[in-house]
Amino acid sequence: MPKDRHLTQLPVKSFKVAPGDVIGGFVYVMDKPLGIEEGMVGISVDSPGYRNFIKNQMVALQAEHDAPSSLNLTPLQACYNKIRQENPDFANLAEDKQIDFLMAHQNHVKKRHGASLKEMQKVFFSFGKYHELKGLQSYYVNEGMGGLLFEQYKKECKVEPGDHFAAHIKKLCDNNNQAYMIKQDGELVMGGTGPGTQKILKTNTGKKLQRLANPFVVLATGGLSGIAFGVALALWRRHYIKNNSTTSVNSDAIVESLSTKLAAIRGMDVQGIDTIQGTYQNGAPKVVTAVSWRPGCLDLSNKLAGGSNFDSVIVSWDGKSKLPHKVALIDGVEYTIRATGKDKNDKPTGFEKISPEGKVSPATRKEYEKGHYVSNDNIRGLGESLLSFLAMADNDGMGKVGQNKAIIPIDPPDGNYTQQFFGIDFGKAYKGPNPIVGTLKDDFSFDNPQDFRKRFVNYSALYDNPLREKMKGVYLLAALRGKLDDDEKAKIIDEYRKSNDHAFADKLQAHPKDGVKNGDLELIETQIAEYYKLAAENPKQKKEYEEYAKRLTGILKIANDTDESILKTFEKRMHLTPTQIDLLDNLEKLTANNAHTLSPDGTVKLNHIRVENGDRIPWQLNKNDDGTFDLVCEDDNRQLNVIRDRLKKAPEILAQLTEENGKFCAKNLTTDQVNQLSQQINEEKVANARGLAYRTQETRNNFHERLRQADKPKEDKPKKGKAKQPDVVPKAFDEEPSVGPSVEPSLPQPERSRSMTSQFGLNSSVPSSQIEQALTAEGNLKKVQHFLAKEENKAALNISGPIQPTKIGSFNPQDAVVVPLKNAKTDTQVKAYVSTTSTNDLQYSVQKDCTEKDFYFAAKALCRIAIQNAKPNAIFDFSMAPPEKKEAISKAFESVKKEELSKPHSRFDEQTFPKLIDTPKVKAENQVSVQRR
């Protein structure tokens, strides 16, 4: 089967489509639900989940076709029988071809939505809801095999008619299908292309125009408002289409796809995207983008506050109401206040406050309004992404309300980080020569144009983090351009790793991907060559393809010039380690003319000190040829006395400084001396020295902890009565006594040394109190040992040493093997165990007291081992796992399941895949026997 069939050329745009239709390489799910661009959401025709479903349906349909068991045929069976009758060669097709045939089978039936009382109310009593009306509008249903199968599959995925579009798509994705959103798929109108009337009515301007169409307004104006509405709507759409020629729209699609890929090459987390060729009605080429749908992706709309001039920050918000948290001093105690409900306009309708101990009580609107928003510190990657924004110079990159960028969940969370900053919608990147790079300074400040149309909107959302976070983008660019030598790169990686930032350390370690330097520039050059080739191969569209190549050539020059300017700006700092960057960061915050811990409008409490562009006192750490450093204050205003007064708050640093040519400096500092100076000044000390209210790391941790305490489910009160006594076991042992002998033959044991090893040594049994059970399943220990001995499996499971036999338990110990694993993300070792049980099953366990991340990592490895050695329809029981570990085990199992089912030659499908249950096996079997009786 060809790869990437979802990139198959699209047919000419048609609105005569129905769920289940095959369009190009996609199965149509719905019209594009977001934005005003025309398009659709579809799943790939090669989606494993859907294809496996059809394969299983074919077996049942064929069986009923060959030996009918009922005279009343289902629509699906009747359609299948008809296909078999009309297509005698169907049985001779390969299975994949049969599935493709059934998918593509169409029989469109035109229907109309009925009118409802609710919609009639919108007609008469709303002034901006007409775009939501469906009454009497036509739509199509595919009553062919493709449509019937897809409707049946949606039921299998538990898709409900009233589901929100995101829930609808997520359920399909959760069943091993990759969904895509197709954008820029408009039709040709008056020589241009653009959204239809219904889409235009969804915009803010369209909603305002709808007021003219309200029946009461039309009557009151003698019909004039209705005429004005029609004329205004037609003129606006004509203006939109006139300014969006097919060539310009195609060019924008090409640039959006390219810009997204460039951001990914530079290290930013972004959506998957590709371009697909299509055709307009007149035969002109069409280029659309296919964006991978990411379940859980949430744009940052209305998550910004703190600025009146589009200089806001991302604030913390409540997971239920989606409205911002606030903190407020009430009777001298700082409470967290949040909304408990909201109206149809997303305005809060009720409030509650949370004490430092996590106790919840009612709050008033006045208390909420007097509070401060809190800058968000749950999102990873904000500072790291800043340089990509600056390089692409998309002035609307964040959007006026945060709508142009997004977040995705981090699972499992990384400390307080629960979300990852995520790049979407790069449609306005590289519009021309970069207008801000010329004023960019090495603290990432720049002169933001005051002209409203040119202003870089809400880039401030990426700034509330330490300089070392922003420098990540510089390190990645320097590595991509070959500007970091191996020793410099290793030191930078080592420092991030020591600060527990393993995610970035791993990213920089592997950057650039496959060691390809300048991969972003090579990508642009490759696409330029592709479009010149298309121009040569298509004489009729030669001019159009050459235009695309010329625009990409312009982007290549802009990208190259911009990056050279950036690297020149950061020429000194990009060779420094994060610790050395911290020293400069905190010195500049200490000596700045002004510093703030509130947002520009004073409504948001920031997590870090903010220094405005004009208040900065720059410092540099210049590296000498002999490896020493010169620390220099580069202030040109000769404010020696003022700076000295501020430095008195850091006497250790002031003692090292001398005055030379009107500037403070400390020469020939060793690396150790620089690191010592960095440790003597931190942001909290700077805030205290300047008298600034500062949210320490402890304060932020307590903020999250009180929310966790408040959201904890209320525990049921224990019932009165005598507690059930545990089974009697010998007091000398913590392990449960075995019910019977093990069926598995004893494994060869290494010779016991005279001196006892530790309790985790291979020559002594491992007490059950030192392990945590993950799951139990049928299996054979020798078979597992054979599986673990293969080199390819060792590599896939990250096994870091030899597989050794051992024993589990002190009372009647069971045969086992210890599997040493290395978690590359945390750079730690963790031991997993596979052991026999008294019921002839295998028990999979993890060493006790490892971190949450290491337990999840080990649980995934054990799930892989168990699944690879399981039979179809096997039962995995995790009822004996610690309650607090069950969520991690369940997530690990689902992750491995998704990986396994996505393999082209998986031994399982959705129906035969092993099941993870939270019911003891014996109990489950007893329940089945009772039901049978």
PDB file of N, CA, C and O in Angstrom, residues 18-22 27-28 43 50 53-54 61 75-76 79-80 83 98-108 141-154:
ATOM      1  N   ALA A  18     -20.822  14.046   2.305  1.00  0.00           N
ATOM      2  CA  ALA A  18     -21.483  13.466   3.488  1.00  0.00           C
ATOM      3  C   ALA A  18     -20.451  12.703   4.297  1.00  0.00           C
ATOM      4  O   ALA A  18     -19.449  12.225   3.751  1.00  0.00           O
ATOM      5  N   PRO A  19     -20.669  12.586   5.612  1.00  0.00           N
ATOM      6  CA  PRO A  19     -19.745  11.800   6.432  1.00  0.00           C
ATOM      7  C   PRO A  19     -19.555  10.396   5.876  1.00  0.00           C
ATOM      8  O   PRO A  19     -20.521   9.725   5.520  1.00  0.00           O
ATOM      9  N   GLY A  20     -18.296   9.978   5.797  1.00  0.00           N
ATOM     10  CA  GLY A  20     -17.966   8.667   5.248  1.00  0.00           C
ATOM     11  C   GLY A  20     -17.485   8.710   3.823  1.00  0.00           C
ATOM     12  O   GLY A  20     -16.912   7.733   3.329  1.00  0.00           O
ATOM     13  N   ASP A  21     -17.709   9.840   3.112  1.00  0.00           N
ATOM     14  CA  ASP A  21     -17.217   9.965   1.739  1.00  0.00           C
ATOM     15  C   ASP A  21     -15.690   9.945   1.715  1.00  0.00           C
ATOM     16  O   ASP A  21     -15.039  10.489   2.619  1.00  0.00           O
ATOM     17  N   VAL A  22     -15.131   9.334   0.692  1.00  0.00           N
ATOM     18  CA  VAL A  22     -13.692   9.393   0.476  1.00  0.00           C
ATOM     19  C   VAL A  22     -13.389  10.568  -0.446  1.00  0.00           C
ATOM     20  O   VAL A  22     -13.883  10.633  -1.568  1.00  0.00           O
ATOM     21  N   VAL A  27     -11.200  10.250   4.641  1.00  0.00           N
ATOM     22  CA  VAL A  27     -12.604   9.935   4.888  1.00  0.00           C
ATOM     23  C   VAL A  27     -13.208  11.177   5.539  1.00  0.00           C
ATOM     24  O   VAL A  27     -12.769  11.594   6.619  1.00  0.00           O
ATOM     25  N   TYR A  28     -14.184  11.777   4.879  1.00  0.00           N
ATOM     26  CA  TYR A  28     -14.778  13.034   5.353  1.00  0.00           C
ATOM     27  C   TYR A  28     -15.516  12.814   6.673  1.00  0.00           C
ATOM     28  O   TYR A  28     -16.328  11.893   6.808  1.00  0.00           O
ATOM     29  N   ILE A  43     -10.301  11.764   8.396  1.00  0.00           N
ATOM     30  CA  ILE A  43      -9.289  10.818   8.862  1.00  0.00           C
ATOM     31  C   ILE A  43      -8.661  10.172   7.625  1.00  0.00           C
ATOM     32  O   ILE A  43      -9.298  10.059   6.573  1.00  0.00           O
ATOM     33  N   TYR A  50     -10.022   2.407  11.704  1.00  0.00           N
ATOM     34  CA  TYR A  50     -11.175   2.297  10.811  1.00  0.00           C
ATOM     35  C   TYR A  50     -11.018   1.105   9.874  1.00  0.00           C
ATOM     36  O   TYR A  50     -11.973   0.361   9.619  1.00  0.00           O
ATOM     37  N   PHE A  53     -11.768  -2.081  11.648  1.00  0.00           N
ATOM     38  CA  PHE A  53     -13.208  -2.202  11.855  1.00  0.00           C
ATOM     39  C   PHE A  53     -13.882  -2.742  10.591  1.00  0.00           C
ATOM     40  O   PHE A  53     -14.712  -3.664  10.650  1.00  0.00           O
ATOM     41  N   ILE A  54     -13.525  -2.173   9.438  1.00  0.00           N
ATOM     42  CA  ILE A  54     -14.129  -2.618   8.175  1.00  0.00           C
ATOM     43  C   ILE A  54     -13.764  -4.077   7.899  1.00  0.00           C
ATOM     44  O   ILE A  54     -14.601  -4.875   7.449  1.00  0.00           O
ATOM     45  N   LEU A  61     -20.253  -9.696   7.429  1.00  0.00           N
ATOM     46  CA  LEU A  61     -21.133  -9.466   6.276  1.00  0.00           C
ATOM     47  C   LEU A  61     -21.035 -10.619   5.278  1.00  0.00           C
ATOM     48  O   LEU A  61     -22.041 -11.050   4.705  1.00  0.00           O
ATOM     49  N   PRO A  75     -29.603  -2.372   6.650  1.00  0.00           N
ATOM     50  CA  PRO A  75     -29.165  -1.585   5.489  1.00  0.00           C
ATOM     51  C   PRO A  75     -27.727  -1.903   5.085  1.00  0.00           C
ATOM     52  O   PRO A  75     -27.407  -1.947   3.901  1.00  0.00           O
ATOM     53  N   LEU A  76     -26.871  -2.154   6.077  1.00  0.00           N
ATOM     54  CA  LEU A  76     -25.471  -2.466   5.792  1.00  0.00           C
ATOM     55  C   LEU A  76     -25.364  -3.794   5.035  1.00  0.00           C
ATOM     56  O   LEU A  76     -24.642  -3.900   4.036  1.00  0.00           O
ATOM     57  N   CYS A  79     -26.796  -3.496   1.457  1.00  0.00           N
ATOM     58  CA  CYS A  79     -25.883  -2.777   0.568  1.00  0.00           C
ATOM     59  C   CYS A  79     -24.711  -3.676   0.175  1.00  0.00           C
ATOM     60  O   CYS A  79     -24.293  -3.705  -0.986  1.00  0.00           O
ATOM     61  N   TYR A  80     -24.193  -4.442   1.127  1.00  0.00           N
ATOM     62  CA  TYR A  80     -23.067  -5.340   0.850  1.00  0.00           C
ATOM     63  C   TYR A  80     -23.481  -6.424  -0.151  1.00  0.00           C
ATOM     64  O   TYR A  80     -22.754  -6.721  -1.110  1.00  0.00           O
ATOM     65  N   ILE A  83     -23.614  -4.990  -3.584  1.00  0.00           N
ATOM     66  CA  ILE A  83     -22.272  -4.795  -4.141  1.00  0.00           C
ATOM     67  C   ILE A  83     -21.715  -6.115  -4.653  1.00  0.00           C
ATOM     68  O   ILE A  83     -21.131  -6.194  -5.740  1.00  0.00           O
ATOM     69  N   GLN A  98     -10.343  -4.513  -1.267  1.00  0.00           N
ATOM     70  CA  GLN A  98     -11.756  -4.656  -0.903  1.00  0.00           C
ATOM     71  C   GLN A  98     -12.170  -3.554   0.079  1.00  0.00           C
ATOM     72  O   GLN A  98     -13.252  -2.956  -0.050  1.00  0.00           O
ATOM     73  N   ILE A  99     -11.299  -3.305   1.071  1.00  0.00           N
ATOM     74  CA  ILE A  99     -11.597  -2.244   2.047  1.00  0.00           C
ATOM     75  C   ILE A  99     -11.688  -0.894   1.350  1.00  0.00           C
ATOM     76  O   ILE A  99     -12.619  -0.107   1.610  1.00  0.00           O
ATOM     77  N   ASP A 100     -10.743  -0.604   0.442  1.00  0.00           N
ATOM     78  CA  ASP A 100     -10.780   0.661  -0.303  1.00  0.00           C
ATOM     79  C   ASP A 100     -12.074   0.775  -1.107  1.00  0.00           C
ATOM     80  O   ASP A 100     -12.692   1.850  -1.179  1.00  0.00           O
ATOM     81  N   PHE A 101     -12.489  -0.320  -1.723  1.00  0.00           N
ATOM     82  CA  PHE A 101     -13.706  -0.320  -2.538  1.00  0.00           C
ATOM     83  C   PHE A 101     -14.928   0.031  -1.693  1.00  0.00           C
ATOM     84  O   PHE A 101     -15.748   0.876  -2.078  1.00  0.00           O
ATOM     85  N   LEU A 102     -15.048  -0.619  -0.531  1.00  0.00           N
ATOM     86  CA  LEU A 102     -16.208  -0.372   0.331  1.00  0.00           C
ATOM     87  C   LEU A 102     -16.186   1.051   0.875  1.00  0.00           C
ATOM     88  O   LEU A 102     -17.237   1.702   0.980  1.00  0.00           O
ATOM     89  N   MET A 103     -15.001   1.537   1.252  1.00  0.00           N
ATOM     90  CA  MET A 103     -14.879   2.914   1.741  1.00  0.00           C
ATOM     91  C   MET A 103     -15.396   3.918   0.707  1.00  0.00           C
ATOM     92  O   MET A 103     -16.065   4.897   1.041  1.00  0.00           O
ATOM     93  N   ALA A 104     -15.037   3.689  -0.556  1.00  0.00           N
ATOM     94  CA  ALA A 104     -15.319   4.670  -1.608  1.00  0.00           C
ATOM     95  C   ALA A 104     -16.741   4.565  -2.161  1.00  0.00           C
ATOM     96  O   ALA A 104     -17.155   5.418  -2.960  1.00  0.00           O
ATOM     97  N   HIS A 105     -17.491   3.551  -1.754  1.00  0.00           N
ATOM     98  CA  HIS A 105     -18.836   3.352  -2.307  1.00  0.00           C
ATOM     99  C   HIS A 105     -19.782   4.437  -1.802  1.00  0.00           C
ATOM    100  O   HIS A 105     -19.925   4.641  -0.601  1.00  0.00           O
ATOM    101  N   GLN A 106     -20.438   5.150  -2.735  1.00  0.00           N
ATOM    102  CA  GLN A 106     -21.303   6.281  -2.371  1.00  0.00           C
ATOM    103  C   GLN A 106     -22.701   6.129  -2.960  1.00  0.00           C
ATOM    104  O   GLN A 106     -22.877   5.587  -4.060  1.00  0.00           O
ATOM    105  N   ASN A 107     -23.651   6.626  -2.238  1.00  0.00           N
ATOM    106  CA  ASN A 107     -25.026   6.774  -2.737  1.00  0.00           C
ATOM    107  C   ASN A 107     -25.621   7.961  -2.003  1.00  0.00           C
ATOM    108  O   ASN A 107     -26.164   7.815  -0.905  1.00  0.00           O
ATOM    109  N   HIS A 108     -25.484   9.169  -2.542  1.00  0.00           N
ATOM    110  CA  HIS A 108     -25.905  10.388  -1.864  1.00  0.00           C
ATOM    111  C   HIS A 108     -27.413  10.577  -1.916  1.00  0.00           C
ATOM    112  O   HIS A 108     -28.042  10.417  -2.967  1.00  0.00           O
ATOM    113  N   VAL A 141     -26.624  12.767   2.851  1.00  0.00           N
ATOM    114  CA  VAL A 141     -26.327  11.556   3.592  1.00  0.00           C
ATOM    115  C   VAL A 141     -25.819  10.526   2.596  1.00  0.00           C
ATOM    116  O   VAL A 141     -26.392  10.362   1.514  1.00  0.00           O
ATOM    117  N   ASN A 142     -24.744   9.856   2.943  1.00  0.00           N
ATOM    118  CA  ASN A 142     -24.210   8.793   2.085  1.00  0.00           C
ATOM    119  C   ASN A 142     -24.806   7.468   2.524  1.00  0.00           C
ATOM    120  O   ASN A 142     -24.422   6.916   3.553  1.00  0.00           O
ATOM    121  N   GLU A 143     -25.761   6.969   1.754  1.00  0.00           N
ATOM    122  CA  GLU A 143     -26.386   5.690   2.062  1.00  0.00           C
ATOM    123  C   GLU A 143     -25.713   4.548   1.322  1.00  0.00           C
ATOM    124  O   GLU A 143     -26.243   3.429   1.271  1.00  0.00           O
ATOM    125  N   GLY A 144     -24.543   4.847   0.750  1.00  0.00           N
ATOM    126  CA  GLY A 144     -23.716   3.794   0.180  1.00  0.00           C
ATOM    127  C   GLY A 144     -22.922   3.112   1.279  1.00  0.00           C
ATOM    128  O   GLY A 144     -23.028   3.440   2.463  1.00  0.00           O
ATOM    129  N   MET A 145     -22.082   2.168   0.890  1.00  0.00           N
ATOM    130  CA  MET A 145     -21.343   1.374   1.876  1.00  0.00           C
ATOM    131  C   MET A 145     -20.405   2.251   2.693  1.00  0.00           C
ATOM    132  O   MET A 145     -20.240   2.047   3.907  1.00  0.00           O
ATOM    133  N   GLY A 146     -19.775   3.237   2.036  1.00  0.00           N
ATOM    134  CA  GLY A 146     -18.858   4.115   2.757  1.00  0.00           C
ATOM    135  C   GLY A 146     -19.539   4.863   3.886  1.00  0.00           C
ATOM    136  O   GLY A 146     -19.018   4.935   5.002  1.00  0.00           O
ATOM    137  N   GLY A 147     -20.724   5.410   3.610  1.00  0.00           N
ATOM    138  CA  GLY A 147     -21.460   6.154   4.630  1.00  0.00           C
ATOM    139  C   GLY A 147     -22.011   5.257   5.727  1.00  0.00           C
ATOM    140  O   GLY A 147     -21.947   5.584   6.913  1.00  0.00           O
ATOM    141  N   LEU A 148     -22.564   4.089   5.344  1.00  0.00           N
ATOM    142  CA  LEU A 148     -23.145   3.170   6.330  1.00  0.00           C
ATOM    143  C   LEU A 148     -22.076   2.622   7.266  1.00  0.00           C
ATOM    144  O   LEU A 148     -22.286   2.518   8.480  1.00  0.00           O
ATOM    145  N   LEU A 149     -20.917   2.255   6.695  1.00  0.00           N
ATOM    146  CA  LEU A 149     -19.829   1.750   7.526  1.00  0.00           C
ATOM    147  C   LEU A 149     -19.338   2.814   8.498  1.00  0.00           C
ATOM    148  O   LEU A 149     -19.073   2.533   9.671  1.00  0.00           O
ATOM    149  N   PHE A 150     -19.228   4.053   7.995  1.00  0.00           N
ATOM    150  CA  PHE A 150     -18.698   5.115   8.847  1.00  0.00           C
ATOM    151  C   PHE A 150     -19.669   5.454   9.969  1.00  0.00           C
ATOM    152  O   PHE A 150     -19.246   5.697  11.112  1.00  0.00           O
ATOM    153  N   GLU A 151     -20.949   5.455   9.691  1.00  0.00           N
ATOM    154  CA  GLU A 151     -21.930   5.714  10.742  1.00  0.00           C
ATOM    155  C   GLU A 151     -21.888   4.605  11.791  1.00  0.00           C
ATOM    156  O   GLU A 151     -21.989   4.872  12.998  1.00  0.00           O
ATOM    157  N   GLN A 152     -21.717   3.363  11.345  1.00  0.00           N
ATOM    158  CA  GLN A 152     -21.615   2.249  12.282  1.00  0.00           C
ATOM    159  C   GLN A 152     -20.335   2.371  13.109  1.00  0.00           C
ATOM    160  O   GLN A 152     -20.320   2.091  14.313  1.00  0.00           O
ATOM    161  N   TYR A 153     -19.264   2.827  12.454  1.00  0.00           N
ATOM    162  CA  TYR A 153     -17.989   2.964  13.161  1.00  0.00           C
ATOM    163  C   TYR A 153     -18.059   4.064  14.210  1.00  0.00           C
ATOM    164  O   TYR A 153     -17.484   3.933  15.296  1.00  0.00           O
ATOM    165  N   LYS A 154     -18.753   5.148  13.922  1.00  0.00           N
ATOM    166  CA  LYS A 154     -18.904   6.223  14.914  1.00  0.00           C
ATOM    167  C   LYS A 154     -19.617   5.699  16.159  1.00  0.00           C
ATOM    168  O   LYS A 154     -19.280   6.095  17.285  1.00  0.00           O
TER     169      LYS A 154
END
